[in-house]
mmCIF file of C-alpha atoms and ligand atoms in Angstrom:
data_model
loop_
_atom_site.group_PDB
_atom_site.id
_atom_site.type_symbol
_atom_site.label_atom_id
_atom_site.label_comp_id
_atom_site.label_asym_id
_atom_site.label_seq_id
_atom_site.Cartn_x
_atom_site.Cartn_y
_atom_site.Cartn_z
ATOM 1 C CA UNK M 1 0.000 0.000 0.000
ATOM 2 C CA UNK M 2 1.065 3.538 -0.721
ATOM 3 C CA UNK M 3 1.114 5.666 2.398
ATOM 4 C CA UNK M 4 0.824 9.401 2.224
ATOM 5 C CA UNK M 5 2.381 10.588 5.443
ATOM 6 C CA UNK M 6 1.879 13.986 6.996
ATOM 7 C CA UNK M 7 3.676 14.840 10.215
ATOM 8 C CA UNK M 8 2.368 17.765 12.274
ATOM 9 C CA UNK M 9 4.227 19.451 15.093
ATOM 10 C CA UNK M 10 1.027 19.717 17.100
ATOM 11 C CA UNK M 11 -2.574 18.557 16.804
ATOM 12 C CA UNK M 12 -5.301 18.134 19.371
ATOM 13 C CA UNK M 13 -6.045 14.573 18.176
ATOM 14 C CA UNK M 14 -4.886 12.792 15.037
ATOM 15 C CA UNK M 15 -8.139 10.779 14.970
ATOM 16 C CA UNK M 16 -10.277 13.913 15.122
ATOM 17 C CA UNK M 17 -8.160 15.649 12.512
ATOM 18 C CA UNK M 18 -8.404 12.718 10.108
ATOM 19 C CA UNK M 19 -12.127 12.217 10.717
ATOM 20 C CA UNK M 20 -12.780 15.872 9.930
ATOM 21 C CA UNK M 21 -10.577 15.681 6.844
ATOM 22 C CA UNK M 22 -12.445 12.611 5.571
ATOM 23 C CA UNK M 23 -15.759 14.379 6.062
ATOM 24 C CA UNK M 24 -14.723 17.414 4.049
ATOM 25 C CA UNK M 25 -13.015 15.723 1.127
ATOM 26 C CA UNK M 26 -12.701 12.337 -0.464
ATOM 27 C CA UNK M 27 -9.507 10.723 0.752
ATOM 28 C CA UNK M 28 -7.400 7.954 -0.729
ATOM 29 C CA UNK M 29 -6.581 4.917 1.373
ATOM 30 C CA UNK M 30 -3.256 5.196 3.125
ATOM 31 C CA UNK M 31 -3.361 8.767 4.422
ATOM 32 C CA UNK M 32 -1.368 8.814 7.666
ATOM 33 C CA UNK M 33 -1.476 11.682 10.129
ATOM 34 C CA UNK M 34 1.145 11.896 12.859
ATOM 35 C CA UNK M 35 1.362 14.474 15.652
ATOM 36 C CA UNK M 36 4.710 14.963 17.360
ATOM 37 C CA UNK M 37 2.734 16.599 20.129
ATOM 38 C CA UNK M 38 -0.878 15.567 20.695
ATOM 39 C CA UNK M 39 -2.715 17.760 23.175
ATOM 40 C CA UNK M 40 -6.154 16.123 23.496
ATOM 41 C CA UNK M 41 -5.702 12.517 22.448
ATOM 42 C CA UNK M 42 -8.450 10.152 23.482
ATOM 43 C CA UNK M 43 -8.933 6.420 23.679
ATOM 44 C CA UNK M 44 -11.661 3.878 24.312
ATOM 45 C CA UNK M 45 -14.642 5.229 26.242
ATOM 46 C CA UNK M 46 -13.320 8.727 25.423
ATOM 47 C CA UNK M 47 -10.667 8.380 28.134
ATOM 48 C CA UNK M 48 -7.772 10.817 27.693
ATOM 49 C CA UNK M 49 -4.730 9.336 26.015
ATOM 50 C CA UNK M 50 -1.483 10.965 27.012
ATOM 51 C CA UNK M 51 1.645 10.625 24.924
ATOM 52 C CA UNK M 52 4.900 12.391 25.645
ATOM 53 C CA UNK M 53 5.560 15.012 22.948
ATOM 54 C CA UNK M 54 8.417 14.053 20.616
ATOM 55 C CA UNK M 55 8.933 10.775 22.473
ATOM 56 C CA UNK M 56 5.895 8.629 21.782
ATOM 57 C CA UNK M 57 3.882 7.934 18.673
ATOM 58 C CA UNK M 58 0.394 9.293 18.053
ATOM 59 C CA UNK M 59 -0.840 8.459 14.586
ATOM 60 C CA UNK M 60 -3.970 7.773 12.589
ATOM 61 C CA UNK M 61 -4.358 5.875 9.343
ATOM 62 C CA UNK M 62 -7.220 6.172 6.869
ATOM 63 C CA UNK M 63 -8.495 3.006 5.140
ATOM 64 C CA UNK M 64 -11.478 2.025 3.036
ATOM 65 C CA UNK M 65 -12.015 -1.662 3.779
ATOM 66 C CA UNK M 66 -14.966 -2.003 1.417
ATOM 67 C CA UNK M 67 -14.205 -5.726 1.060
ATOM 68 C CA UNK M 68 -15.353 -6.278 4.659
ATOM 69 C CA UNK M 69 -18.926 -6.722 5.766
ATOM 70 C CA UNK M 70 -19.982 -4.414 8.554
ATOM 71 C CA UNK M 71 -20.366 -7.445 10.819
ATOM 72 C CA UNK M 72 -16.672 -8.283 10.344
ATOM 73 C CA UNK M 73 -15.362 -4.912 11.420
ATOM 74 C CA UNK M 74 -13.538 -6.527 14.342
ATOM 75 C CA UNK M 75 -11.031 -7.851 11.822
ATOM 76 C CA UNK M 76 -9.693 -4.304 11.589
ATOM 77 C CA UNK M 77 -8.679 -4.590 15.255
ATOM 78 C CA UNK M 78 -7.143 -7.938 14.526
ATOM 79 C CA UNK M 79 -4.865 -6.828 11.702
ATOM 80 C CA UNK M 80 -3.770 -3.650 13.504
ATOM 81 C CA UNK M 81 -3.020 -5.539 16.740
ATOM 82 C CA UNK M 82 -0.885 -8.016 14.821
ATOM 83 C CA UNK M 83 0.998 -5.248 12.989
ATOM 84 C CA UNK M 84 1.788 -3.675 16.357
ATOM 85 C CA UNK M 85 2.776 -7.050 17.760
ATOM 86 C CA UNK M 86 5.259 -7.648 14.921
ATOM 87 C CA UNK M 87 6.665 -4.144 15.289
ATOM 88 C CA UNK M 88 7.239 -4.609 19.007
ATOM 89 C CA UNK M 89 8.725 -8.039 18.456
ATOM 90 C CA UNK M 90 11.219 -6.556 16.023
ATOM 91 C CA UNK M 91 12.479 -3.914 18.440
ATOM 92 C CA UNK M 92 12.108 -5.756 21.749
ATOM 93 C CA UNK M 93 13.841 -9.068 21.338
ATOM 94 C CA UNK M 94 12.682 -11.147 24.288
ATOM 95 C CA UNK M 95 9.824 -9.722 26.341
ATOM 96 C CA UNK M 96 6.454 -11.273 26.676
ATOM 97 C CA UNK M 97 4.213 -9.425 24.191
ATOM 98 C CA UNK M 98 0.491 -10.106 24.253
ATOM 99 C CA UNK M 99 -2.710 -8.710 22.841
ATOM 100 C CA UNK M 100 -5.238 -7.805 25.464
ATOM 101 C CA UNK M 101 -8.709 -8.198 24.054
ATOM 102 C CA UNK M 102 -9.943 -6.246 22.466
ATOM 103 C CA UNK M 103 -7.336 -3.737 21.399
ATOM 104 C CA UNK M 104 -4.362 -3.162 23.699
ATOM 105 C CA UNK M 105 -0.809 -4.371 23.395
ATOM 106 C CA UNK M 106 0.843 -5.526 26.604
ATOM 107 C CA UNK M 107 4.503 -6.114 27.308
ATOM 108 C CA UNK M 108 5.219 -8.015 30.496
ATOM 109 C CA UNK M 109 1.598 -7.392 31.595
ATOM 110 C CA UNK M 110 1.903 -3.619 31.128
ATOM 111 C CA UNK M 111 0.166 -1.549 28.487
ATOM 112 C CA UNK M 112 2.498 -0.270 25.775
ATOM 113 C CA UNK M 113 0.037 0.637 23.017
ATOM 114 C CA UNK M 114 -3.649 1.285 22.460
ATOM 115 C CA UNK M 115 -5.793 1.244 19.354
ATOM 116 C CA UNK M 116 -8.912 3.264 18.654
ATOM 117 C CA UNK M 117 -10.694 2.483 15.403
ATOM 118 C CA UNK M 118 -13.542 4.721 14.340
ATOM 119 C CA UNK M 119 -15.563 3.249 11.482
ATOM 120 C CA UNK M 120 -18.223 4.600 9.159
ATOM 121 C CA UNK M 121 -20.685 2.124 7.713
ATOM 122 C CA UNK M 122 -22.743 2.207 4.550
ATOM 123 C CA UNK M 123 -25.633 -0.208 4.967
ATOM 124 C CA UNK M 124 -23.946 -3.614 5.317
ATOM 125 C CA UNK M 125 -20.426 -2.546 4.284
ATOM 126 C CA UNK M 126 -17.582 -0.844 6.047
ATOM 127 C CA UNK M 127 -17.169 2.478 4.276
ATOM 128 C CA UNK M 128 -14.032 3.796 5.909
ATOM 129 C CA UNK M 129 -11.964 3.533 9.064
ATOM 130 C CA UNK M 130 -9.815 5.945 10.979
ATOM 131 C CA UNK M 131 -7.308 3.823 12.848
ATOM 132 C CA UNK M 132 -5.726 5.612 15.779
ATOM 133 C CA UNK M 133 -2.605 4.150 17.318
ATOM 134 C CA UNK M 134 -0.845 5.372 20.419
ATOM 135 C CA UNK M 135 2.484 3.644 20.993
ATOM 136 C CA UNK M 136 4.712 4.491 23.934
ATOM 137 C CA UNK M 137 8.199 4.608 22.495
ATOM 138 C CA UNK M 138 10.571 6.735 24.554
ATOM 139 C CA UNK M 139 8.515 7.816 27.575
ATOM 140 C CA UNK M 140 10.647 7.490 30.684
ATOM 141 C CA UNK M 141 7.881 7.690 33.276
ATOM 142 C CA UNK M 142 4.122 7.936 33.643
ATOM 143 C CA UNK M 143 1.916 9.767 36.126
ATOM 144 C CA UNK M 144 1.198 7.530 39.085
ATOM 145 C CA UNK M 145 -2.356 6.314 39.065
ATOM 146 C CA UNK M 146 -3.303 3.470 41.307
ATOM 147 C CA UNK M 147 -6.447 2.709 39.385
ATOM 148 C CA UNK M 148 -4.556 1.280 36.403
ATOM 149 C CA UNK M 149 -5.367 -2.362 35.888
ATOM 150 C CA UNK M 150 -2.529 -2.643 33.416
ATOM 151 C CA UNK M 151 0.101 -0.047 34.297
ATOM 152 C CA UNK M 152 1.639 1.773 31.351
ATOM 153 C CA UNK M 153 5.079 1.082 29.998
ATOM 154 C CA UNK M 154 7.155 2.105 26.985
ATOM 155 C CA UNK M 155 9.690 0.499 24.689
ATOM 156 C CA UNK M 156 12.334 2.583 26.469
ATOM 157 C CA UNK M 157 11.312 1.267 29.898
ATOM 158 C CA UNK M 158 11.250 -2.332 28.707
ATOM 159 C CA UNK M 159 14.549 -2.250 26.821
ATOM 160 C CA UNK M 160 16.364 0.441 28.826
ATOM 161 C CA UNK M 161 17.366 2.218 25.651
ATOM 162 C CA UNK M 162 16.000 4.877 23.354
ATOM 163 C CA UNK M 163 14.542 4.016 19.974
ATOM 164 C CA UNK M 164 14.740 6.164 16.841
ATOM 165 C CA UNK M 165 11.179 7.402 16.589
ATOM 166 C CA UNK M 166 11.096 7.493 12.798
ATOM 167 C CA UNK M 167 12.418 3.967 12.459
ATOM 168 C CA UNK M 168 9.633 2.666 14.705
ATOM 169 C CA UNK M 169 7.035 4.568 12.658
ATOM 170 C CA UNK M 170 8.395 3.193 9.378
ATOM 171 C CA UNK M 171 8.429 -0.337 10.664
ATOM 172 C CA UNK M 172 4.884 -0.008 11.958
ATOM 173 C CA UNK M 173 3.673 1.348 8.611
ATOM 174 C CA UNK M 174 5.296 -1.494 6.758
ATOM 175 C CA UNK M 175 3.700 -4.073 9.113
ATOM 176 C CA UNK M 176 0.325 -2.357 8.760
ATOM 177 C CA UNK M 177 0.615 -2.503 4.983
ATOM 178 C CA UNK M 178 1.649 -6.152 5.041
ATOM 179 C CA UNK M 179 -1.096 -7.253 7.429
ATOM 180 C CA UNK M 180 -3.773 -5.271 5.590
ATOM 181 C CA UNK M 181 -2.938 -7.264 2.450
ATOM 182 C CA UNK M 182 -3.193 -10.539 4.394
ATOM 183 C CA UNK M 183 -6.555 -9.383 5.745
ATOM 184 C CA UNK M 184 -7.879 -9.129 2.197
ATOM 185 C CA UNK M 185 -7.020 -12.707 1.327
ATOM 186 C CA UNK M 186 -6.691 -14.745 4.544
ATOM 187 C CA UNK M 187 -8.603 -13.199 7.442
ATOM 188 C CA UNK M 188 -8.808 -16.552 9.217
ATOM 189 C CA UNK M 189 -5.027 -16.816 9.403
ATOM 190 C CA UNK M 190 -4.946 -13.468 11.181
ATOM 191 C CA UNK M 191 -7.792 -14.417 13.472
ATOM 192 C CA UNK M 192 -5.925 -17.544 14.576
ATOM 193 C CA UNK M 193 -2.727 -15.582 15.201
ATOM 194 C CA UNK M 194 -4.656 -13.029 17.214
ATOM 195 C CA UNK M 195 -6.241 -15.775 19.325
ATOM 196 C CA UNK M 196 -2.891 -17.396 19.984
ATOM 197 C CA UNK M 197 -1.504 -14.107 21.266
ATOM 198 C CA UNK M 198 -4.367 -13.261 23.599
ATOM 199 C CA UNK M 199 -3.287 -12.201 27.039
ATOM 200 C CA UNK M 200 -4.574 -14.435 29.847
ATOM 201 C CA UNK M 201 -5.434 -17.326 27.597
ATOM 202 C CA UNK M 202 -3.962 -20.001 29.806
ATOM 203 C CA UNK M 203 -4.999 -18.539 33.157
ATOM 204 C CA UNK M 204 -8.217 -18.495 35.146
ATOM 205 C CA UNK M 205 -9.251 -14.845 35.254
ATOM 206 C CA UNK M 206 -11.742 -12.743 37.163
ATOM 207 C CA UNK M 207 -14.230 -10.857 35.027
ATOM 208 C CA UNK M 208 -16.723 -8.139 35.824
ATOM 209 C CA UNK M 209 -19.609 -7.266 33.559
ATOM 210 C CA UNK M 210 -20.919 -3.749 32.979
ATOM 211 C CA UNK M 211 -23.951 -4.657 35.128
ATOM 212 C CA UNK M 212 -21.787 -5.653 38.096
ATOM 213 C CA UNK M 213 -21.735 -9.445 37.851
ATOM 214 C CA UNK M 214 -18.394 -11.018 38.767
ATOM 215 C CA UNK M 215 -17.176 -14.467 37.848
ATOM 216 C CA UNK M 216 -14.074 -16.519 37.072
ATOM 217 C CA UNK M 217 -13.411 -18.083 33.738
ATOM 218 C CA UNK M 218 -10.957 -19.072 31.071
ATOM 219 C CA UNK M 219 -10.556 -17.374 27.710
ATOM 220 C CA UNK M 220 -11.250 -19.786 24.884
ATOM 221 C CA UNK M 221 -10.768 -17.402 21.966
ATOM 222 C CA UNK M 222 -12.864 -14.997 19.935
ATOM 223 C CA UNK M 223 -15.966 -15.405 17.827
ATOM 224 C CA UNK M 224 -16.000 -14.433 14.172
ATOM 225 C CA UNK M 225 -17.381 -11.040 15.143
ATOM 226 C CA UNK M 226 -14.762 -10.442 17.826
ATOM 227 C CA UNK M 227 -16.689 -11.423 20.934
ATOM 228 C CA UNK M 228 -14.591 -12.886 23.735
ATOM 229 C CA UNK M 229 -15.430 -16.545 24.361
ATOM 230 C CA UNK M 230 -15.123 -17.381 28.030
ATOM 231 C CA UNK M 231 -15.549 -20.765 29.668
ATOM 232 C CA UNK M 232 -17.146 -20.144 33.028
ATOM 233 C CA UNK M 233 -17.691 -22.616 35.863
ATOM 234 C CA UNK M 234 -19.945 -25.550 35.089
ATOM 235 C CA UNK M 235 -18.546 -25.695 31.576
ATOM 236 C CA UNK M 236 -20.819 -23.015 30.261
ATOM 237 C CA UNK M 237 -19.476 -20.885 27.415
ATOM 238 C CA UNK M 238 -20.361 -17.219 27.363
ATOM 239 C CA UNK M 239 -19.568 -14.539 24.796
ATOM 240 C CA UNK M 240 -18.928 -10.909 25.626
ATOM 241 C CA UNK M 241 -18.534 -7.833 23.496
ATOM 242 C CA UNK M 242 -16.013 -5.198 24.306
ATOM 243 C CA UNK M 243 -17.925 -2.836 26.550
ATOM 244 C CA UNK M 244 -19.817 -5.575 28.371
ATOM 245 C CA UNK M 245 -16.984 -7.071 30.357
ATOM 246 C CA UNK M 246 -13.669 -6.105 31.927
ATOM 247 C CA UNK M 247 -10.871 -8.021 33.511
ATOM 248 C CA UNK M 248 -10.858 -7.562 37.260
ATOM 249 C CA UNK M 249 -7.732 -6.727 39.204
ATOM 250 C CA UNK M 250 -5.896 -9.909 39.943
HETATM 251 C C1 BTN Q 1 -6.967 3.146 24.077
HETATM 252 O O1 BTN Q 1 -6.111 2.435 24.572
HETATM 253 O O2 BTN Q 1 -7.989 3.446 24.707
HETATM 254 C C2 BTN Q 1 -6.758 3.660 22.667
HETATM 255 C C3 BTN Q 1 -5.794 4.793 22.612
HETATM 256 C C4 BTN Q 1 -5.650 5.382 21.224
HETATM 257 C C5 BTN Q 1 -4.793 6.632 21.215
HETATM 258 C C6 BTN Q 1 -4.451 7.090 19.838
HETATM 259 S S1 BTN Q 1 -3.130 8.249 19.829
HETATM 260 C C7 BTN Q 1 -3.424 8.610 18.157
HETATM 261 C C8 BTN Q 1 -4.931 8.624 17.959
HETATM 262 N N1 BTN Q 1 -5.476 9.936 18.233
HETATM 263 C C9 BTN Q 1 -6.281 9.938 19.311
HETATM 264 O O3 BTN Q 1 -6.876 10.938 19.796
HETATM 265 N N2 BTN Q 1 -6.359 8.689 19.815
HETATM 266 C C10 BTN Q 1 -5.569 7.746 19.046
#
């Protein structure tokens, strides 16, 4: 894929900027917006996303996955998570890198990257996607916040060395391009890889639903639409979608 990369010194949010751009003109696939300093980045549930200016990566990518049915939109999460996984694996030789369902990357049980995909649908098809990626590259510390379930980390903190920011961006773009092509032809291969990399897969975990129910269970994998399959006591399988359930502190 051809990327058209635009790097800004400062933006409030690369996702908002790209969404507005796509609403005002017709964009080609592959437009990438990067902000060296992002002042009002946001993540899932509109939570603020803080990246250190000039140290971390805040980027958004525009795609038109018109080959995907609206019901398969979760596959966008899958291919982006795997591109991030491969990028991290390239730069961090040994740590334990996992994908936390549905869209975080963890290194040694700490959160190193988050993904926020904002889709537009046209009847049963995916019209376009703004894929926001926040990757902690060279941050040396994070504000202390005891409520983190998965404390933040960065590539710098895990490897104890700085990484050339542009090299990480280029590698990530090349992995995104590669995995997007695989998505077009072999989505099931990606789905399997994603399942194999799921954090917590071999442990018994505590879950809490959005309506306050708590239970223990084991992750079995994901459904074709991205629901988390959990085996709860008494061998009952339940499926949850991303805002319905959270992992409890363990
Ligand atoms: C999350 O973990 O909740 C997702 C975080 C996504 C943050 C990125 S940074 C670049 C892009 N612009 C934003 O405002 N958010 C995403």
